[in-house]
């Protein structure tokens, strides 16, 4: 009789546990990535009343039920579309791994709701950091900020172009195209301006044929250079060799005019050169450099008495005085060395001492930096602020007291566009880093990819010449974005994270240990277990390793034995309410029956006690 009482108690207790499991399942029916549980029962110790004989079976009485275990149903849940990039679902086998940054403890989960925190880490709702693999795609990085080929870098000096015979007037530089106004010619080492240049063909035509035996040399600046890219891997070419033409980045250049009557030593008074110049006039210079985010404005003033140190000239000052005042005014405004004044003769740049006073002299202003994002404007105003044109030379760039010019040529943005237009052919994708330096990466992400870089532009752009190999460094741990915030983000089925920051630069990652720095390849890892049902649950939709589960085995999403990652989806709970409500009914009935065992046994005991009456 006592046995049946305790069997009923055991039945009630264990059915209560089963009800607890069912209640937990139903309450998590909408929990992302939740895996339902199931209470499993087993019978307990048996009391043998009669042993088995050769012709008789054993007589045994059981002592009730016990909990064999609570198993986890690790079957996948359905996928729900969210449209959010950092909502990730695993389609197949595997778990995400996250790390508690406080304790360093590792957890595993199917809950794919992630964010990028203020420090750039990819974290779940509890702030635990997602684990992935970081490494570098094979890449060549420029050491030059705002990568461009400066016109001054393509300077050729002292090139012999021929010997005069007294009748020939046309000679070739042997190179084309050349930068307009950059050609300087020397006859037996003496500079001459008695020539014209075809910039497109590189031909020089003398007005008077050089005498017989005269050595002709020239200085000039190339207008273009070349960048040659080729990508190979262990199995051969990964792209077609491609040659890119890089146009020289030129300075913003304002010609203040030709046909000024400047003395050989440039000591003519300004009032002689510019008859309309008057006291209280102002020449306002404005320099805008979008590479350095500079916008600088300053003035050269005209007064009764000159004060060159403070940027003030008088009508009796010389052109060289004006040049000095300009330099000083620029320095005071923070533009020292950023704007230059230069002299010309017959369109060719010369020193002040070389001016010959033949009426073909002039001068100009230019920026020290170059490129299409550098501009210079000059405005002349009279004492009332009205525009006034004092520079009235034949080829003056001034109209109504105003002139403006912008630099030209290829800078990092233009070079990126040229390369990316050929990405499908060459196998290289161009971008810039957070310091606006050119970065070339292979489209192929394997570590065996190599970039071969050639052409004279490579060195000018700060790129390494020759073969660039993958560094081969890898790191597995919490991944951290270092150039966020991300303006665009994409996560492929194999877990590779790509995108750009708010400046259009390719996303770069860090591992916190300097094993891999400025990583441009981040891939989410998945982990499987020999017995995933043996994982131990903790709160927050997390599991930890147990002795039963075995150790985790990392793998790449989409590889054999691992599911793919679906960005923009979440795995729903795998709780089936039909099963749960059915199980609830049978659990309720089992509990009621166990309770009835106790009441009936109690009634039977009452009958036993009543026998003494």
Coordinates of C-alpha atoms in Angstrom, one line a residue:
X1 CA 0.0 0.0 0.0
X2 CA 2.8 2.4 0.8
X3 CA 4.4 1.6 -2.5
X4 CA 1.4 2.8 -4.5
X5 CA 1.3 6.0 -2.4
X6 CA 4.9 6.9 -3.3
X7 CA 4.4 5.8 -6.9
X8 CA 1.6 8.3 -7.1
X9 CA 3.7 11.0 -5.6
X10 CA 6.5 10.3 -8.1
X11 CA 4.0 10.5 -10.9
X12 CA 2.7 13.9 -9.8
X13 CA 6.2 15.3 -9.3
X14 CA 7.5 14.2 -12.7
X15 CA 4.3 15.2 -14.6
X16 CA 4.7 18.6 -12.9
X17 CA 8.3 18.8 -14.4
X18 CA 6.9 17.8 -17.8
X19 CA 4.3 20.6 -17.5
X20 CA 7.1 23.0 -16.6
X21 CA 8.9 22.0 -19.8
X22 CA 5.8 22.4 -21.9
X23 CA 5.1 25.8 -20.4
X24 CA 8.6 27.0 -21.1
X25 CA 8.2 25.8 -24.8
X26 CA 4.9 27.6 -25.2
X27 CA 6.1 30.8 -23.6
X28 CA 9.1 30.8 -26.1
X29 CA 7.0 30.2 -29.2
X30 CA 8.1 33.6 -30.6
X31 CA 11.7 33.6 -29.2
X32 CA 14.2 33.8 -32.1
X33 CA 16.3 30.7 -32.5
X34 CA 14.6 28.9 -29.5
X35 CA 14.9 25.1 -29.4
X36 CA 12.1 23.3 -27.6
X37 CA 12.6 20.8 -24.9
X38 CA 11.0 17.5 -24.0
X39 CA 10.8 15.7 -20.6
X40 CA 11.6 12.0 -20.9
X41 CA 10.4 9.6 -18.2
X42 CA 11.7 6.2 -17.1
X43 CA 10.5 3.6 -14.6
X44 CA 12.5 3.2 -11.4
X45 CA 13.6 0.5 -9.1
X46 CA 11.6 -2.8 -9.0
X47 CA 11.0 -4.9 -5.9
X48 CA 11.2 -8.6 -6.8
X49 CA 8.5 -10.6 -5.0
X50 CA 9.3 -13.8 -6.8
X51 CA 12.3 -14.8 -8.9
X52 CA 12.0 -16.4 -12.2
X53 CA 12.1 -20.2 -12.5
X54 CA 12.5 -22.6 -15.3
X55 CA 8.8 -22.5 -16.0
X56 CA 7.7 -19.3 -14.2
X57 CA 8.3 -15.6 -14.8
X58 CA 9.6 -13.2 -12.2
X59 CA 7.1 -11.3 -10.1
X60 CA 8.2 -7.6 -9.7
X61 CA 6.5 -4.5 -8.4
X62 CA 7.7 -1.1 -9.7
X63 CA 8.2 1.9 -7.4
X64 CA 7.0 4.6 -9.8
X65 CA 8.4 6.9 -12.4
X66 CA 11.5 9.2 -12.6
X67 CA 12.8 11.8 -15.0
X68 CA 15.2 10.3 -17.4
X69 CA 16.2 13.6 -18.8
X70 CA 15.1 16.7 -20.7
X71 CA 16.2 16.5 -24.3
X72 CA 16.5 19.5 -26.6
X73 CA 14.9 19.4 -30.1
X74 CA 17.7 20.9 -32.2
X75 CA 15.8 20.7 -35.5
X76 CA 15.8 24.0 -37.4
X77 CA 13.0 26.5 -37.1
X78 CA 11.4 28.3 -40.1
X79 CA 13.1 31.4 -41.5
X80 CA 11.4 34.8 -41.1
X81 CA 12.3 37.6 -43.5
X82 CA 13.2 40.9 -41.8
X83 CA 15.1 42.8 -44.5
X84 CA 17.7 43.9 -41.9
X85 CA 21.3 43.1 -42.9
X86 CA 22.5 42.2 -39.4
X87 CA 19.6 39.8 -38.8
X88 CA 21.2 36.4 -39.6
X89 CA 19.7 33.0 -39.8
X90 CA 21.6 29.7 -40.1
X91 CA 20.1 27.6 -42.9
X92 CA 21.4 24.2 -41.8
X93 CA 23.8 23.0 -39.2
X94 CA 25.9 25.1 -36.9
X95 CA 25.9 27.7 -34.2
X96 CA 27.1 31.3 -33.9
X97 CA 29.8 31.8 -31.3
X98 CA 29.7 34.9 -29.0
X99 CA 32.1 36.0 -26.2
X100 CA 31.1 37.9 -23.1
X101 CA 33.6 40.8 -23.1
X102 CA 33.4 41.0 -19.3
X103 CA 34.3 37.5 -18.4
X104 CA 35.7 36.2 -21.6
X105 CA 33.3 33.2 -21.5
X106 CA 32.2 31.6 -24.7
X107 CA 28.7 30.8 -25.7
X108 CA 26.9 29.4 -28.7
X109 CA 23.5 30.4 -30.1
X110 CA 21.2 30.2 -33.1
X111 CA 19.8 33.6 -32.3
X112 CA 21.1 35.8 -35.1
X113 CA 20.0 39.3 -34.0
X114 CA 23.2 41.4 -34.1
X115 CA 24.2 45.0 -34.0
X116 CA 27.4 47.0 -34.4
X117 CA 28.1 48.8 -31.1
X118 CA 29.8 52.1 -30.5
X119 CA 33.2 50.5 -30.5
X120 CA 32.7 48.7 -33.8
X121 CA 32.1 45.2 -32.4
X122 CA 29.4 43.1 -33.9
X123 CA 27.3 42.1 -30.8
X124 CA 24.1 40.4 -29.9
X125 CA 21.3 41.8 -27.8
X126 CA 23.3 41.2 -24.6
X127 CA 26.4 42.9 -25.9
X128 CA 28.3 39.6 -26.4
X129 CA 30.7 39.8 -29.3
X130 CA 30.4 37.7 -32.4
X131 CA 33.3 35.6 -33.4
X132 CA 34.7 35.4 -36.9
X133 CA 37.8 35.1 -38.9
X134 CA 39.9 38.1 -39.9
X135 CA 42.5 38.3 -42.6
X136 CA 43.7 40.5 -45.4
X137 CA 42.8 40.1 -49.1
X138 CA 45.9 40.4 -51.2
X139 CA 46.3 44.2 -51.4
X140 CA 48.7 47.0 -52.4
X141 CA 48.4 50.2 -50.4
X142 CA 49.7 53.6 -51.4
X143 CA 51.9 55.5 -49.0
X144 CA 50.8 58.8 -50.6
X145 CA 47.8 60.7 -49.2
X146 CA 45.3 61.7 -51.9
X147 CA 47.2 59.5 -54.3
X148 CA 48.0 61.3 -57.6
X149 CA 50.8 61.7 -60.0
X150 CA 52.0 65.3 -59.4
X151 CA 53.2 67.2 -62.5
X152 CA 56.5 67.9 -60.8
X153 CA 57.2 64.2 -60.4
X154 CA 57.3 63.7 -64.2
X155 CA 60.1 66.1 -64.7
X156 CA 62.7 65.3 -67.4
X157 CA 65.8 67.4 -67.4
X158 CA 68.7 67.9 -69.7
X159 CA 67.5 65.5 -72.4
X160 CA 69.5 65.8 -75.7
X161 CA 67.1 66.2 -78.6
X162 CA 69.5 67.0 -81.5
X163 CA 72.3 69.0 -83.0
X164 CA 71.6 72.1 -85.1
X165 CA 72.7 72.1 -88.8
X166 CA 71.8 75.7 -89.6
X167 CA 68.7 74.8 -91.6
X168 CA 66.5 72.3 -89.6
X169 CA 63.9 74.1 -87.4
X170 CA 61.8 71.1 -86.1
X171 CA 63.1 68.7 -83.5
X172 CA 61.3 66.0 -81.4
X173 CA 61.4 65.5 -77.7
X174 CA 60.9 61.8 -78.3
X175 CA 58.0 61.8 -75.9
X176 CA 54.4 63.0 -75.9
X177 CA 52.2 64.4 -74.6
X178 CA 53.9 67.0 -72.5
X179 CA 52.5 69.5 -70.0
X180 CA 51.6 72.9 -71.6
X181 CA 54.3 75.5 -70.8
X182 CA 56.6 73.0 -69.2
X183 CA 59.2 72.8 -72.0
X184 CA 62.5 74.7 -71.6
X185 CA 65.1 74.6 -74.4
X186 CA 68.8 75.2 -74.2
X187 CA 71.2 75.9 -77.1
X188 CA 74.7 74.9 -75.9
X189 CA 73.4 75.2 -72.4
X190 CA 72.0 78.7 -72.8
X191 CA 68.2 79.0 -72.4
X192 CA 66.2 80.2 -75.4
X193 CA 62.6 81.3 -75.8
X194 CA 62.8 81.4 -79.6
X195 CA 60.6 78.3 -80.2
X196 CA 57.1 76.9 -80.1
X197 CA 55.9 73.5 -78.8
X198 CA 53.2 71.1 -80.0
X199 CA 52.3 69.6 -76.6
X200 CA 50.4 66.7 -78.2
X201 CA 53.2 65.5 -80.4
X202 CA 56.2 66.7 -78.4
X203 CA 57.7 68.5 -81.4
X204 CA 59.7 71.7 -81.0
X205 CA 59.8 74.3 -83.8
X206 CA 62.4 77.0 -83.7
X207 CA 61.7 80.5 -85.2
X208 CA 65.3 80.6 -86.3
X209 CA 67.2 77.4 -87.1
X210 CA 70.0 76.7 -84.6
X211 CA 73.4 77.0 -86.0
X212 CA 75.5 74.0 -87.2
X213 CA 76.9 72.0 -84.3
X214 CA 74.7 73.6 -81.7
X215 CA 73.7 71.1 -79.0
X216 CA 70.0 71.2 -78.3
X217 CA 68.7 70.0 -74.9
X218 CA 65.4 70.3 -73.2
X219 CA 63.6 70.1 -69.9
X220 CA 59.9 69.1 -69.9
X221 CA 57.2 67.5 -67.8
X222 CA 55.3 64.4 -68.9
X223 CA 51.5 64.7 -69.2
X224 CA 50.8 61.1 -68.5
X225 CA 52.3 58.0 -66.9
X226 CA 51.3 54.3 -66.8
X227 CA 50.1 51.9 -64.2
X228 CA 50.3 48.2 -65.1
X229 CA 48.3 45.6 -63.1
X230 CA 48.3 41.8 -63.3
X231 CA 46.8 39.2 -60.9
X232 CA 47.9 35.6 -60.6
X233 CA 47.2 32.7 -58.3
X234 CA 48.7 29.3 -57.7
X235 CA 46.7 27.9 -60.7
X236 CA 47.5 30.7 -63.1
X237 CA 46.1 34.1 -64.1
X238 CA 43.2 35.5 -62.2
X239 CA 42.7 38.4 -64.5
X240 CA 44.0 40.0 -67.7
X241 CA 47.0 42.3 -67.6
X242 CA 45.8 45.8 -67.9
X243 CA 47.7 49.1 -68.6
X244 CA 46.1 52.2 -67.2
X245 CA 47.0 55.8 -68.4
X246 CA 47.3 58.1 -65.5
X247 CA 46.9 61.8 -66.4
X248 CA 49.2 64.2 -64.6
X249 CA 47.6 66.1 -61.7
X250 CA 48.2 69.8 -62.4
X251 CA 48.1 72.9 -60.3
X252 CA 45.4 75.5 -60.4
X253 CA 47.1 78.1 -62.6
X254 CA 46.0 81.7 -63.4
X255 CA 47.8 83.6 -66.1
X256 CA 48.0 87.2 -65.2
X257 CA 48.8 88.2 -68.7
X258 CA 51.4 88.4 -71.4
X259 CA 52.8 91.5 -73.3
X260 CA 53.7 93.3 -70.1
X261 CA 56.6 95.6 -70.5
X262 CA 58.7 94.3 -67.6
X263 CA 62.3 95.4 -67.2
X264 CA 65.0 92.7 -67.2
X265 CA 65.3 92.9 -63.4
X266 CA 61.5 93.2 -62.8
X267 CA 62.0 96.6 -61.1
X268 CA 59.4 98.5 -63.0
X269 CA 57.0 100.3 -60.7
X270 CA 53.5 98.8 -60.4
X271 CA 52.0 102.1 -61.6
X272 CA 54.0 101.7 -64.9
X273 CA 52.9 98.1 -65.3
X274 CA 49.3 98.6 -64.2
X275 CA 48.2 102.2 -64.9
X276 CA 44.8 101.8 -63.3
X277 CA 46.2 100.6 -60.0
X278 CA 45.3 103.0 -57.2
X279 CA 45.6 103.4 -53.4
X280 CA 42.9 101.4 -51.5
X281 CA 42.7 98.7 -54.2
X282 CA 42.8 95.1 -52.9
X283 CA 43.8 91.9 -54.6
X284 CA 41.9 89.1 -52.8
X285 CA 43.3 85.5 -53.1
X286 CA 41.1 82.5 -52.2
X287 CA 42.6 79.0 -52.0
X288 CA 40.3 76.0 -51.7
X289 CA 41.8 72.6 -51.2
X290 CA 39.2 69.8 -50.8
X291 CA 42.0 67.3 -50.2
X292 CA 43.0 69.0 -47.0
X293 CA 39.6 70.7 -46.3
X294 CA 41.3 74.1 -46.5
X295 CA 39.5 77.3 -47.5
X296 CA 41.9 80.2 -47.0
X297 CA 41.4 83.8 -48.0
X298 CA 43.9 86.8 -47.8
X299 CA 44.6 90.1 -49.4
X300 CA 47.4 92.1 -50.9
X301 CA 46.5 95.8 -50.3
X302 CA 47.6 98.9 -52.1
X303 CA 48.4 101.9 -49.8
X304 CA 50.3 105.2 -50.0
X305 CA 53.2 103.6 -48.3
X306 CA 54.4 100.0 -48.7
X307 CA 54.6 97.5 -45.9
X308 CA 55.7 94.3 -47.6
X309 CA 56.0 92.3 -44.3
X310 CA 52.2 92.8 -43.8
X311 CA 51.2 92.3 -47.4
X312 CA 50.9 96.0 -48.4
X313 CA 52.3 97.5 -51.5
X314 CA 52.3 101.0 -53.0
X315 CA 52.0 102.2 -56.6
X316 CA 55.7 102.7 -56.6
X317 CA 56.5 99.1 -55.5
X318 CA 58.0 96.8 -58.0
X319 CA 56.7 93.5 -59.3
X320 CA 59.2 91.7 -57.2
X321 CA 57.9 93.7 -54.2
X322 CA 54.4 92.5 -55.0
X323 CA 55.7 88.9 -55.1
X324 CA 57.2 89.4 -51.6
X325 CA 54.0 91.0 -50.2
X326 CA 52.0 88.1 -51.6
X327 CA 54.3 85.6 -49.9
X328 CA 54.1 87.4 -46.6
X329 CA 50.3 87.8 -46.7
X330 CA 49.8 84.2 -47.5
X331 CA 52.1 83.1 -44.7
X332 CA 50.1 85.2 -42.2
X333 CA 46.8 83.6 -43.4
X334 CA 48.2 80.1 -43.0
X335 CA 48.8 79.6 -46.7
X336 CA 52.6 80.0 -46.7
X337 CA 54.1 78.2 -49.6
X338 CA 50.7 77.2 -50.9
X339 CA 50.3 79.9 -53.5
X340 CA 53.2 80.8 -55.9
X341 CA 53.8 83.7 -58.2
X342 CA 56.0 83.1 -61.3
X343 CA 57.3 84.9 -64.4
X344 CA 56.9 84.0 -68.1
X345 CA 58.5 85.0 -71.3
X346 CA 56.8 84.0 -74.6
X347 CA 54.7 81.7 -72.5
X348 CA 57.6 79.9 -71.0
X349 CA 58.4 80.1 -67.3
X350 CA 61.6 82.0 -66.5
X351 CA 63.2 83.7 -63.5
X352 CA 63.0 87.4 -62.9
X353 CA 66.6 87.8 -64.0
X354 CA 65.8 86.2 -67.4
X355 CA 63.1 88.7 -68.4
X356 CA 64.4 90.5 -71.5
X357 CA 61.9 93.4 -71.7
X358 CA 60.8 92.5 -75.2
X359 CA 57.1 93.1 -74.4
X360 CA 56.2 89.4 -74.3
X361 CA 56.6 89.0 -70.5
X362 CA 54.0 88.2 -68.0
X363 CA 53.4 86.5 -64.8
X364 CA 50.9 84.2 -63.1
X365 CA 49.7 82.6 -59.8
X366 CA 49.4 78.9 -59.1
X367 CA 48.7 76.6 -56.2
X368 CA 51.6 74.5 -54.7
X369 CA 49.3 71.5 -54.5
X370 CA 47.7 70.0 -57.5
X371 CA 44.7 68.0 -58.6
X372 CA 41.1 68.7 -59.6
X373 CA 40.0 69.3 -56.0
X374 CA 42.3 72.4 -55.7
X375 CA 41.1 75.7 -56.9
X376 CA 42.3 79.3 -56.8
X377 CA 40.4 82.5 -57.4
X378 CA 41.6 86.1 -57.4
X379 CA 39.4 89.1 -57.2
X380 CA 40.5 92.8 -57.6
X381 CA 38.4 95.4 -55.9
X382 CA 38.7 99.2 -55.7
X383 CA 38.2 101.2 -52.5
X384 CA 34.4 100.9 -52.8
X385 CA 34.5 97.2 -53.1
X386 CA 33.6 97.3 -56.8
X387 CA 35.4 94.9 -59.2
X388 CA 38.3 96.3 -61.0
X389 CA 40.6 94.8 -63.6
X390 CA 44.2 96.0 -63.2
X391 CA 45.7 93.0 -65.0
X392 CA 45.1 94.0 -68.7
X393 CA 47.7 91.9 -70.4
X394 CA 47.0 90.4 -73.8
X395 CA 46.4 86.9 -72.4
X396 CA 45.2 87.9 -69.0
X397 CA 43.0 85.4 -67.3
X398 CA 41.1 88.3 -65.6
X399 CA 37.6 89.4 -66.6
X400 CA 36.0 92.3 -64.7
X401 CA 38.6 92.0 -61.9
X402 CA 38.0 88.2 -61.3
X403 CA 39.9 85.1 -62.3
X404 CA 39.5 81.5 -61.2
X405 CA 41.1 78.2 -62.0
X406 CA 41.0 74.6 -60.8
X407 CA 43.6 71.9 -60.9
X408 CA 43.3 69.1 -63.4
X409 CA 44.5 65.5 -63.9
X410 CA 43.9 62.2 -62.1
X411 CA 43.6 62.0 -58.3
X412 CA 42.7 59.0 -56.2
X413 CA 39.0 59.2 -57.0
X414 CA 39.6 59.3 -60.8
X415 CA 42.2 56.5 -60.6
X416 CA 39.7 54.4 -58.6
X417 CA 37.1 54.9 -61.2
X418 CA 39.5 54.0 -64.1
X419 CA 40.5 50.8 -62.4
X420 CA 37.1 49.7 -61.2
X421 CA 35.8 50.2 -64.7
X422 CA 38.1 47.3 -65.7
X423 CA 37.7 45.2 -62.5
X424 CA 36.0 42.3 -64.4
X425 CA 39.1 42.1 -66.7
X426 CA 42.0 42.8 -64.4
X427 CA 40.7 41.2 -61.3
X428 CA 41.5 44.2 -59.1
X429 CA 39.1 46.4 -57.1
X430 CA 40.3 49.9 -56.2
X431 CA 39.2 51.9 -53.2
X432 CA 40.7 54.4 -50.7
X433 CA 41.4 54.0 -47.0
X434 CA 40.3 56.4 -44.2
X435 CA 43.4 58.6 -45.0
X436 CA 42.4 58.9 -48.7
X437 CA 45.2 56.7 -49.9
X438 CA 44.8 54.4 -52.9
X439 CA 44.2 50.7 -52.1
X440 CA 44.2 47.9 -54.7
X441 CA 42.7 44.6 -53.7
X442 CA 42.2 41.4 -55.6
X443 CA 38.7 40.3 -56.3
X444 CA 39.7 36.7 -55.5
X445 CA 39.9 36.5 -51.7
X446 CA 42.2 33.4 -51.5
X447 CA 45.6 33.8 -49.8
X448 CA 47.4 32.6 -52.9
X449 CA 46.5 35.6 -55.0
X450 CA 49.3 38.0 -56.1
X451 CA 49.3 41.4 -57.6
X452 CA 52.1 42.3 -60.1
X453 CA 52.4 46.1 -60.3
X454 CA 54.4 47.9 -63.0
X455 CA 54.6 51.2 -64.9
X456 CA 56.3 54.5 -63.9
X457 CA 53.1 55.7 -62.1
X458 CA 53.5 53.0 -59.4
X459 CA 56.3 54.8 -57.5
X460 CA 54.6 58.2 -58.0
X461 CA 51.4 56.9 -56.5
X462 CA 53.2 55.4 -53.6
X463 CA 52.5 51.9 -54.7
X464 CA 55.1 49.1 -54.4
X465 CA 56.5 47.9 -57.7
X466 CA 56.8 44.2 -58.4
X467 CA 54.8 41.4 -56.9
X468 CA 52.7 41.9 -53.8
X469 CA 51.7 38.7 -51.9
X470 CA 49.2 38.0 -49.3
X471 CA 50.6 38.4 -45.7
X472 CA 48.9 35.2 -44.7
X473 CA 48.0 36.4 -41.1
X474 CA 44.7 35.1 -39.8
X475 CA 42.8 35.6 -36.5
X476 CA 39.7 34.1 -35.1
X477 CA 38.0 36.0 -32.4
X478 CA 35.7 38.9 -31.8
X479 CA 35.6 41.1 -34.9
X480 CA 35.7 44.9 -34.7
X481 CA 35.0 47.4 -37.4
X482 CA 37.6 50.2 -37.3
X483 CA 36.4 52.7 -39.9
X484 CA 32.7 52.9 -39.2
X485 CA 30.0 53.8 -39.2
X486 CA 29.1 51.5 -42.1
X487 CA 27.2 53.3 -44.9
X488 CA 26.6 50.0 -46.7
X489 CA 26.8 46.5 -45.4
X490 CA 26.5 43.1 -47.1
X491 CA 26.8 39.6 -45.6
X492 CA 27.0 36.8 -48.1
X493 CA 25.9 33.2 -47.7
X494 CA 29.4 32.1 -46.8
X495 CA 29.5 34.7 -44.0
X496 CA 31.8 37.2 -45.6
X497 CA 31.1 40.8 -44.5
X498 CA 31.7 43.6 -47.0
X499 CA 30.7 47.2 -47.3
X500 CA 31.8 50.8 -47.3
X501 CA 32.0 53.5 -44.6
X502 CA 30.4 56.9 -44.8
X503 CA 33.4 58.1 -46.9
X504 CA 33.1 55.4 -49.5
X505 CA 36.1 53.5 -48.2
X506 CA 36.0 49.7 -47.9
X507 CA 35.3 48.4 -44.4
X508 CA 38.3 47.4 -42.4
X509 CA 38.5 45.3 -39.3
X510 CA 40.7 44.8 -36.2
X511 CA 41.2 42.0 -33.8
X512 CA 42.5 43.8 -30.8
X513 CA 45.7 41.8 -30.7
X514 CA 47.5 43.3 -33.7
X515 CA 47.7 39.8 -35.3
X516 CA 45.8 41.2 -38.2
X517 CA 45.6 44.9 -38.7
X518 CA 43.4 46.8 -41.1
X519 CA 41.8 43.5 -42.2
X520 CA 39.7 43.8 -45.2
X521 CA 38.3 40.3 -45.0
X522 CA 35.9 39.4 -42.2
X523 CA 34.0 36.1 -42.2
X524 CA 31.6 34.8 -39.6
X525 CA 32.5 31.3 -38.4
X526 CA 30.0 28.5 -37.5
X527 CA 30.5 25.8 -35.0
X528 CA 29.2 22.2 -34.8
X529 CA 29.3 19.6 -32.1
X530 CA 29.5 15.8 -32.2
X531 CA 26.4 15.8 -29.9
X532 CA 24.6 19.1 -30.2
X533 CA 21.8 17.8 -28.0
X534 CA 24.3 17.7 -25.2
X535 CA 24.8 21.4 -25.1
X536 CA 23.8 23.0 -21.8
X537 CA 21.3 25.7 -21.9
X538 CA 21.8 29.0 -20.1
X539 CA 19.7 32.1 -20.3
X540 CA 19.5 34.7 -23.1
X541 CA 19.1 32.0 -25.8
X542 CA 22.6 30.7 -25.2
X543 CA 24.3 27.4 -24.9
X544 CA 27.6 26.3 -23.3
X545 CA 29.8 23.3 -23.9
X546 CA 29.3 20.3 -21.7
X547 CA 31.0 17.0 -21.4
X548 CA 28.2 15.4 -23.3
X549 CA 28.3 17.8 -26.3
X550 CA 31.9 17.4 -27.1
X551 CA 34.3 20.2 -28.2
X552 CA 33.2 22.7 -30.9
X553 CA 34.5 22.3 -34.4
X554 CA 34.8 25.6 -36.4
X555 CA 34.0 25.8 -40.1
X556 CA 33.1 28.1 -42.9
X557 CA 29.4 28.7 -43.7
X558 CA 28.4 26.7 -46.7
X559 CA 31.2 24.1 -46.4
X560 CA 30.5 20.4 -45.9
X561 CA 28.6 19.9 -42.7
X562 CA 27.8 23.6 -42.1
X563 CA 24.8 25.6 -43.0
X564 CA 24.7 28.9 -44.9
X565 CA 24.1 32.3 -43.4
X566 CA 21.0 34.1 -44.6
X567 CA 21.2 37.8 -44.1
X568 CA 17.9 39.6 -43.6
X569 CA 16.3 36.5 -42.0
X570 CA 15.8 35.2 -38.5
X571 CA 15.3 31.6 -37.5
X572 CA 12.0 31.3 -35.7
X573 CA 11.3 29.1 -32.6
X574 CA 10.9 25.4 -33.5
X575 CA 8.0 25.1 -30.9
X576 CA 5.0 23.3 -32.5
X577 CA 1.9 24.4 -30.6
X578 CA -0.1 21.5 -31.9
X579 CA 2.3 19.1 -30.2
X580 CA 2.6 21.2 -27.1
X581 CA -1.2 21.4 -26.5
X582 CA -1.5 17.7 -27.1
X583 CA 1.3 17.0 -24.7
X584 CA -0.3 19.4 -22.2
X585 CA -3.5 17.3 -22.3
X586 CA -1.7 14.0 -21.7
X587 CA 0.4 15.6 -19.0
X588 CA -2.7 16.9 -17.3
X589 CA -4.3 13.5 -17.4
X590 CA -1.2 11.8 -16.2
X591 CA -1.0 14.2 -13.3
X592 CA -4.7 13.6 -12.4
X593 CA -4.2 9.8 -12.6
X594 CA -1.2 10.0 -10.3
X595 CA -3.3 12.1 -7.9
X596 CA -6.1 9.5 -8.1
X597 CA -3.5 6.7 -7.1
X598 CA -2.9 8.6 -3.8
X599 CA -6.6 9.1 -3.0
X600 CA -7.5 5.5 -3.8
X601 CA -4.6 4.2 -1.8
X602 CA -5.7 6.4 1.1
X603 CA -9.2 5.0 0.9
X604 CA -7.8 1.5 1.0
X605 CA -5.8 2.4 4.1
X606 CA -9.0 3.7 5.6
X607 CA -10.6 0.3 5.0
X608 CA -7.7 -1.4 6.6
X609 CA -7.8 0.7 9.7
X610 CA -11.6 0.2 10.0
X611 CA -11.1 -3.6 10.3
X612 CA -10.5 -3.1 14.1
X613 CA -13.9 -1.6 14.7

